Amino acid sequence: MLRIKELVKRYGDEKAVLKNLNLEVPGESVVSIIGASGAGKSTLLRCINRLVEPSSGSIELNGTELTKLEGKALRLARRRIGMVFQGFNLIDRLTVMENVQSGRLGYLPAWRAVTRKYPQEDIDRAFHLMERVGIAHYADKRADELSGGERQRVGVVRALMQEPEILLADEPTASLDPKTSRQIMELLRALASELHLPVLINIHNVNEAKEYTQRIVGMRFGRIIFDGEPTDLNNDAMDEIYAGVPAEERGGAESNTHLREVAAR
Amino acid sequence: MVATTQPTGPDAIAHREWSRYTTKERWRRYGVMALVALAVVWSLSTINIIWPWLWDAPEQMGDLFARMFPPSLDGWKDIAWTLLETVNIATIATFFAVFLSLPIALIAAQNTTPNRFTLWLGRFILVSSRSVNTIIWALLFVAVFGPGVLAGILAIIFRSLGFLGKLLGEAIEEIDRAPIEALESVGASRFKILIYGIIPQVMPTFFAVSILRWDINLRESTVLGLVGAGGIGIILQGAIDTFAWQTVATILLAIIGLVIIGEAISAYLRKKVI
Amino acid sequence: MSSTVQSTGRTWKKPPFIANPVLRWGLLIATVAYVWWAMTSLPFDWDRIQDGVPRAIRIFKGAFPPSFIRGELLFDGFMESIKIAIVSTLLGLALSVPIAFASASNIAPKWLYTIGRGVIIVARSFHPVIVAILFVKAVGFGPLAGILTLTVYSIGFVAKMLAERIEEIDWGQVEAIRAAGGATFVTLLYAVIPQIMPRQIGLSIYQLDSNLRASAIVGIVGAGGIGSTLLNAFGRYDYDFALAITLCIIGVILVSEAISGRIRRNLW
Ligand SMILES: Nc1ncnc2c1ncn2[C@@H]1O[C@H](COP(=O)(O)OP(=O)(O)OP(=O)(O)O)[C@@H](O)[C@H]1O
Ligand SMILES: [Mg+2]
């Protein structure tokens, strides 16, 4: 259970990017966050694992208050939170296996990390997950030799290696082609239900959000102005979230008849 | 250079030259020229040169080279052996310097240094190492440890640290932040981030810089002997002092050979690792 | 989430840096053997080295605090170094231009190219200190030997860089002027020189900076400048004066590096 209360974030002296934001994500739900560029989606996600320092407010994950943690306690909390990045953020010159195992760095003793002598248990888990997403045969390849979709799979497996209690994905499909992008979304949804894992996904593609998630949160100017099921996201709600953005562009690159229908209604 | 719209394309440079001739630029050019002329006149008029020696110089040099011919092969064994010793000094010293420079680079890079004090300590080490020449380091170490190879090795290590540390530190400061962020988000400690995120990224620079420095050190180690710090310089000095010019010629040729081979090897290795 | 995974029995090892095991172990053993051999074959004089620590203490005691009493000597030494650097830079630049043209494969005929490259290789191969000794023998102690040395040193670097720049020039401009009926000299003047000028100016400033550094060390073999002063101080065990000189050298190098860096940044 993730509970965010009255979260405020301002960068420097500028006006707040997140304004007294409240959000609750109970276990096992896949939530997508939509909103125009600059709405504060990435900032929200990054506040949760403290890659960005919140200015005030509280973030609680399964009973642990995250905003006050420092040093070792922060690292212990972070290893419970998996994150998938838009740019994959892999270590290019290391092998896929090392990248995947880097998800365990919060748990591993330093000597094992240095010598790459990972516990057999972790290796089993890694192969299991890599097989699940279809990249096991790449274990010894260097990360920069893979295609974008394969790289993002490595990113997903790395996050899952943490045995996270929640998964954060910041536009995980924005750098991928439409087909691969759908595969990754499908994967995230399937993994969430297999592993009983709550997932928060920032996403620009409203169709994918509707298709793959049970709950959609709409942000505008640092506030949540929509929170409901995909079917509740009607044209008025969309207009409010993306005020000024023509309806045709909201669907992302591919034209989707489903959206046309919604928009036409 | 005052052109407001910089032309692009093949004749950009020529065009720039052309637009340079505006009044202000021209005066600045005259000013610079006058300054240069003044500096030269001042230097030449006050420097302590015995002019007849200069007029004599071509003849003297010709004489010197005449006496060097033909290069003598006597004592080639000694020369070959000390040449090898020179290579060893350069290689061993580079080897140690490379390892020692890593921690220095880490504390001298803004994104990996533990605190302000270590940052300044790192920078201080880099600056003092870089601005004291190998020969001066060698003088110091010869005074401390006596003449010999140890002084030479230490001199090269101390000079290389600054070079390697500076370039490596810059590479560390320029790494891609994205993977580091990912490692932070999994809860990795600073040390693990270093091992997984930073070191793999600076590895290519590390190799390239080490090879480059080895090449430079090969040259530097040929002169260590002139202040008594080991290597081929010692027998060169000996030959010069005894006016054995034909041996000097052999040694000089050997040095050229060494430097050229070193350059070829380092060029080959650089291509290999990158 | 806490699902235990069935062990598949698959293991994983980091793929080695060098795939071929023979090559990998061969290289490793060769490296270890080399280091061991080099360390044991180098003639270390251990008895003398053991005196090092007390000597180091004595030297450092002698060196602190640095003595600026003979400031005039120090000042004269530096002035001489600066003069050597200025004159040799100019001389080196002037000589570099024809040598660079001779060593540019796109301009020089084959025989000239060979000679030009030969000159550059010889000038680059020798450390300035070696060149300095030879010049000291030929023209005697003093700044003249320093100037000649650093002239050679400048040629080695400037002519090489310049030749590379000339080889990269835009050939179209040369054709254009040739087509307009220009003689060879005119062609060079109008088509090549403007293209290499910016590089040449940057190189000059860089070389002045390098020569100033180098002038501090060629003095150590008697070629004038602050290096000679430093060597004398060492020879007379005046460690406090030697430290003062070294500190000044560091200061001057830092200042000159900063100035040359700034000028070059503004130029480009
Ligand atoms: N490090 C930073 N320093 C200062 N301002 C920032 C920083 N990061 C983000 N911002 C600002 O905060 C606001 C919200 O940014 P954020 O990245 O959270 O938006 P987003 O909703 O993720 O947008 P996008 O869809 O383009 O990714 C923007 O106005 C941005 O300029
Ligand atoms: Mg974003």
Short mmCIF file of C-alpha atoms in Angstrom, two decimals, chain A:
data_model
loop_
_atom_site.label_atom_id
_atom_site.label_comp_id
_atom_site.label_asym_id
_atom_site.label_seq_id
_atom_site.Cartn_x
_atom_site.Cartn_y
_atom_site.Cartn_z
CA MET A 1 0.00 0.00 0.00
CA LEU A 2 1.42 3.32 -1.08
CA ARG A 3 -0.02 6.40 0.58
CA ILE A 4 0.99 9.91 -0.49
CA LYS A 5 -0.29 12.81 1.58
CA GLU A 6 -0.06 16.53 0.93
CA LEU A 7 3.08 16.07 -1.15
CA VAL A 8 4.74 19.33 -2.23
CA LYS A 9 7.80 19.65 -4.39
CA ARG A 10 9.41 22.83 -5.59
CA TYR A 11 12.70 23.03 -7.46
CA GLY A 12 14.70 25.88 -5.97
CA ASP A 13 12.63 29.02 -5.48
CA GLU A 14 10.28 28.41 -8.36
CA LYS A 15 6.64 27.73 -7.81
CA ALA A 16 5.67 24.28 -6.71
CA VAL A 17 5.70 21.50 -9.30
CA LEU A 18 3.62 19.22 -7.06
CA LYS A 19 0.92 20.99 -5.08
CA ASN A 20 -0.45 19.22 -2.02
CA LEU A 21 -0.84 16.00 -3.88
CA ASN A 22 -2.73 13.06 -2.37
CA LEU A 23 -2.74 9.57 -3.79
CA GLU A 24 -3.35 6.05 -2.51
CA VAL A 25 -2.35 2.94 -4.34
CA PRO A 26 -3.54 -0.27 -2.70
CA GLY A 27 -1.69 -3.51 -3.34
CA GLU A 28 -1.80 -5.24 -6.71
CA SER A 29 -3.20 -2.49 -8.84
CA VAL A 30 -1.75 -1.16 -12.04
CA VAL A 31 -2.14 2.59 -12.14
CA SER A 32 -1.22 4.78 -15.05
CA ILE A 33 -0.50 8.45 -14.63
CA ILE A 34 -1.25 10.66 -17.59
CA GLY A 35 -0.87 14.38 -18.10
CA ALA A 36 0.65 16.94 -20.40
CA SER A 37 4.38 17.51 -20.50
CA GLY A 38 5.54 19.34 -17.40
CA ALA A 39 2.53 18.29 -15.34
CA GLY A 40 4.86 16.76 -12.76
CA LYS A 41 4.52 13.04 -13.48
CA SER A 42 8.23 12.24 -13.38
CA THR A 43 8.68 14.42 -10.34
CA LEU A 44 5.97 12.50 -8.50
CA LEU A 45 7.52 9.13 -9.31
CA ARG A 46 11.01 10.29 -8.42
CA CYS A 47 9.82 11.66 -5.11
CA ILE A 48 8.65 8.21 -4.15
CA ASN A 49 12.13 6.65 -4.30
CA ARG A 50 13.73 9.95 -3.36
CA LEU A 51 15.74 10.46 -6.55
CA VAL A 52 14.10 13.85 -6.04
CA GLU A 53 13.79 15.27 -2.53
CA PRO A 54 10.17 16.14 -1.67
CA SER A 55 9.77 19.60 -0.15
CA SER A 56 7.05 18.57 2.29
CA GLY A 57 4.32 16.04 2.81
CA SER A 58 4.43 12.35 3.49
CA ILE A 59 4.96 9.22 1.43
CA GLU A 60 4.30 5.94 3.15
CA LEU A 61 5.02 2.52 1.69
CA ASN A 62 3.59 -0.47 3.56
CA GLY A 63 3.86 1.38 6.83
CA THR A 64 7.32 2.95 6.32
CA GLU A 65 7.52 6.72 6.08
CA LEU A 66 9.93 7.36 3.19
CA THR A 67 10.43 11.12 3.30
CA LYS A 68 12.46 11.18 6.49
CA LEU A 69 14.93 8.40 5.68
CA GLU A 70 18.66 9.01 5.40
CA GLY A 71 21.75 7.02 4.50
CA LYS A 72 21.52 3.30 5.10
CA ALA A 73 17.82 3.39 5.97
CA LEU A 74 17.11 5.16 2.68
CA ARG A 75 19.07 2.53 0.76
CA LEU A 76 17.14 -0.24 2.50
CA ALA A 77 13.88 1.45 1.55
CA ARG A 78 14.99 2.04 -2.02
CA ARG A 79 15.76 -1.58 -2.62
CA ARG A 80 12.08 -2.31 -1.97
CA ILE A 81 11.07 0.06 -4.77
CA GLY A 82 11.76 -1.00 -8.34
CA MET A 83 12.09 1.59 -11.08
CA VAL A 84 11.99 1.32 -14.85
CA PHE A 85 13.29 4.27 -16.86
CA GLN A 86 12.40 5.79 -20.19
CA GLY A 87 16.03 5.65 -21.33
CA PHE A 88 16.53 2.17 -19.81
CA ASN A 89 19.52 3.49 -17.80
CA LEU A 90 21.55 0.33 -18.23
CA ILE A 91 25.29 0.15 -17.76
CA ASP A 92 26.26 -0.22 -21.40
CA ARG A 93 29.62 -1.86 -21.01
CA LEU A 94 28.50 -4.57 -18.61
CA THR A 95 26.82 -7.82 -19.60
CA VAL A 96 23.07 -8.31 -19.42
CA MET A 97 23.54 -10.59 -16.41
CA GLU A 98 25.56 -7.99 -14.54
CA ASN A 99 22.94 -5.38 -15.32
CA VAL A 100 20.23 -7.68 -14.08
CA GLN A 101 22.18 -8.56 -10.95
CA SER A 102 22.79 -4.89 -10.25
CA GLY A 103 19.17 -4.95 -9.07
CA ARG A 104 20.45 -6.98 -6.13
CA LEU A 105 23.13 -4.50 -5.13
CA GLY A 106 21.09 -3.37 -2.15
CA TYR A 107 21.29 -6.90 -0.77
CA LEU A 108 24.70 -8.18 -1.86
CA PRO A 109 27.81 -8.05 0.28
CA ALA A 110 30.45 -5.85 -1.35
CA TRP A 111 32.88 -8.67 -2.13
CA ARG A 112 30.26 -10.55 -4.09
CA ALA A 113 29.41 -7.40 -6.01
CA VAL A 114 33.07 -6.82 -6.88
CA THR A 115 33.94 -10.39 -7.82
CA ARG A 116 30.62 -11.02 -9.59
CA LYS A 117 30.16 -14.16 -7.51
CA TYR A 118 26.40 -13.88 -7.23
CA PRO A 119 24.52 -16.30 -4.95
CA GLN A 120 23.06 -19.26 -6.81
CA GLU A 121 19.61 -18.21 -5.66
CA ASP A 122 19.97 -14.85 -7.41
CA ILE A 123 21.25 -16.49 -10.56
CA ASP A 124 18.26 -18.82 -10.59
CA ARG A 125 15.91 -15.91 -10.12
CA ALA A 126 17.64 -13.96 -12.85
CA PHE A 127 17.38 -16.78 -15.36
CA HIS A 128 13.79 -17.38 -14.37
CA LEU A 129 12.85 -13.76 -14.95
CA MET A 130 14.93 -13.40 -18.08
CA GLU A 131 13.28 -16.47 -19.50
CA ARG A 132 9.92 -15.04 -18.56
CA VAL A 133 10.61 -11.90 -20.61
CA GLY A 134 12.55 -13.71 -23.31
CA ILE A 135 16.09 -12.46 -22.93
CA ALA A 136 17.79 -15.39 -21.17
CA HIS A 137 19.93 -16.22 -24.20
CA TYR A 138 21.46 -12.74 -24.03
CA ALA A 139 22.87 -13.21 -20.52
CA ASP A 140 26.47 -12.85 -21.65
CA LYS A 141 25.92 -10.13 -24.22
CA ARG A 142 26.91 -6.58 -23.50
CA ALA A 143 23.93 -4.38 -22.76
CA ASP A 144 24.73 -1.96 -25.57
CA GLU A 145 24.44 -4.75 -28.12
CA LEU A 146 20.70 -5.19 -27.55
CA SER A 147 17.79 -3.50 -29.27
CA GLY A 148 15.63 -0.96 -27.45
CA GLY A 149 12.89 -3.42 -26.57
CA GLU A 150 15.39 -5.94 -25.29
CA ARG A 151 17.11 -3.28 -23.27
CA GLN A 152 13.88 -2.29 -21.63
CA ARG A 153 13.27 -5.93 -20.75
CA VAL A 154 16.62 -5.94 -19.03
CA GLY A 155 15.51 -2.80 -17.20
CA VAL A 156 12.30 -4.51 -16.09
CA VAL A 157 14.12 -7.63 -14.92
CA ARG A 158 16.64 -5.51 -13.02
CA ALA A 159 13.81 -3.84 -11.15
CA LEU A 160 12.13 -7.18 -10.44
CA MET A 161 15.38 -8.64 -9.12
CA GLN A 162 15.00 -6.23 -6.22
CA GLU A 163 11.93 -8.21 -5.12
CA PRO A 164 10.23 -4.86 -4.93
CA GLU A 165 7.07 -4.06 -3.05
CA ILE A 166 6.14 -1.58 -5.73
CA LEU A 167 7.23 -0.91 -9.28
CA LEU A 168 7.60 2.60 -10.71
CA ALA A 169 7.84 3.02 -14.47
CA ASP A 170 8.60 6.47 -15.91
CA GLU A 171 7.46 6.39 -19.53
CA PRO A 172 8.85 2.88 -20.00
CA THR A 173 7.70 2.70 -23.61
CA ALA A 174 8.36 6.23 -24.85
CA SER A 175 11.61 5.27 -26.60
CA LEU A 176 10.18 2.18 -28.24
CA ASP A 177 8.33 1.49 -31.47
CA PRO A 178 4.54 0.92 -31.18
CA LYS A 179 4.73 -2.86 -31.36
CA THR A 180 7.52 -3.28 -28.82
CA SER A 181 5.85 -0.68 -26.68
CA ARG A 182 2.69 -2.79 -26.46
CA GLN A 183 4.74 -5.88 -25.65
CA ILE A 184 6.37 -4.13 -22.74
CA MET A 185 3.05 -2.82 -21.45
CA GLU A 186 1.56 -6.30 -21.69
CA LEU A 187 4.59 -7.62 -19.83
CA LEU A 188 4.22 -5.09 -17.04
CA ARG A 189 0.56 -5.94 -16.63
CA ALA A 190 1.18 -9.69 -16.60
CA LEU A 191 4.09 -9.43 -14.17
CA ALA A 192 2.07 -7.24 -11.85
CA SER A 193 -0.61 -9.84 -11.52
CA GLU A 194 1.81 -12.79 -11.36
CA LEU A 195 3.90 -11.17 -8.65
CA HIS A 196 1.05 -9.39 -6.87
CA LEU A 197 2.83 -6.12 -7.31
CA PRO A 198 1.41 -2.60 -7.43
CA VAL A 199 2.71 -0.73 -10.48
CA LEU A 200 2.72 3.00 -11.22
CA ILE A 201 3.24 3.87 -14.85
CA ASN A 202 3.80 7.34 -16.29
CA ILE A 203 2.58 7.25 -19.81
CA HIS A 204 1.78 9.60 -22.67
CA ASN A 205 -0.12 7.12 -24.76
CA VAL A 206 -3.67 7.31 -23.49
CA ASN A 207 -4.80 4.28 -25.48
CA GLU A 208 -2.22 2.08 -23.91
CA ALA A 209 -3.11 3.49 -20.52
CA LYS A 210 -6.74 2.57 -21.08
CA GLU A 211 -5.94 -0.81 -22.45
CA TYR A 212 -3.42 -2.07 -19.94
CA THR A 213 -4.33 -0.51 -16.63
CA GLN A 214 -7.33 -0.65 -14.36
CA ARG A 215 -6.94 2.82 -12.98
CA ILE A 216 -5.95 6.09 -14.55
CA VAL A 217 -4.73 9.16 -12.69
CA GLY A 218 -4.74 12.42 -14.61
CA MET A 219 -2.39 15.22 -13.58
CA ARG A 220 -2.36 18.85 -14.50
CA PHE A 221 -0.07 21.54 -13.10
CA GLY A 222 1.02 19.42 -10.15
CA ARG A 223 -2.46 18.36 -9.08
CA ILE A 224 -4.45 15.20 -9.59
CA ILE A 225 -7.58 16.23 -11.44
CA PHE A 226 -8.80 12.85 -12.57
CA ASP A 227 -8.77 9.49 -10.82
CA GLY A 228 -10.93 6.68 -12.08
CA GLU A 229 -11.40 3.70 -14.33
CA PRO A 230 -10.53 3.84 -18.00
CA THR A 231 -14.19 3.97 -18.93
CA ASP A 232 -14.64 7.11 -16.81
CA LEU A 233 -12.05 8.91 -18.88
CA ASN A 234 -14.43 10.63 -21.24
CA ASN A 235 -13.83 13.51 -23.56
CA ASP A 236 -14.50 16.17 -20.94
CA ALA A 237 -12.01 14.61 -18.57
CA MET A 238 -9.45 14.42 -21.35
CA ASP A 239 -10.03 18.04 -22.27
CA GLU A 240 -9.47 19.03 -18.71
CA ILE A 241 -6.24 17.06 -18.41
CA TYR A 242 -4.82 18.04 -21.76
CA ALA A 243 -6.42 21.44 -22.18
CA GLY A 244 -5.12 22.88 -25.41
CA VAL A 245 -3.95 19.61 -26.89
CA PRO A 246 -6.10 18.48 -29.86
CA ALA A 247 -7.85 15.18 -29.30
CA GLU A 248 -6.19 13.47 -32.28
CA GLU A 249 -2.76 13.94 -30.79
CA ARG A 250 -3.55 12.40 -27.45
CA GLY A 251 -3.50 8.89 -28.79
CA GLY A 252 0.18 9.01 -29.54
CA ALA A 253 1.76 8.22 -32.86
CA GLU A 254 -0.49 5.41 -34.02
CA SER A 255 -4.02 6.27 -34.94
CA ASN A 256 -6.38 4.15 -32.98
CA THR A 257 -9.98 3.61 -33.92
CA HIS A 258 -10.89 3.05 -30.31
CA LEU A 259 -9.87 6.57 -29.40
CA ARG A 260 -11.65 7.97 -32.43
CA GLU A 261 -14.82 6.36 -31.17
CA VAL A 262 -14.34 7.76 -27.73
CA ALA A 263 -13.56 11.17 -29.11
CA ALA A 264 -16.51 11.10 -31.47
CA ARG A 265 -18.98 10.32 -28.76
#
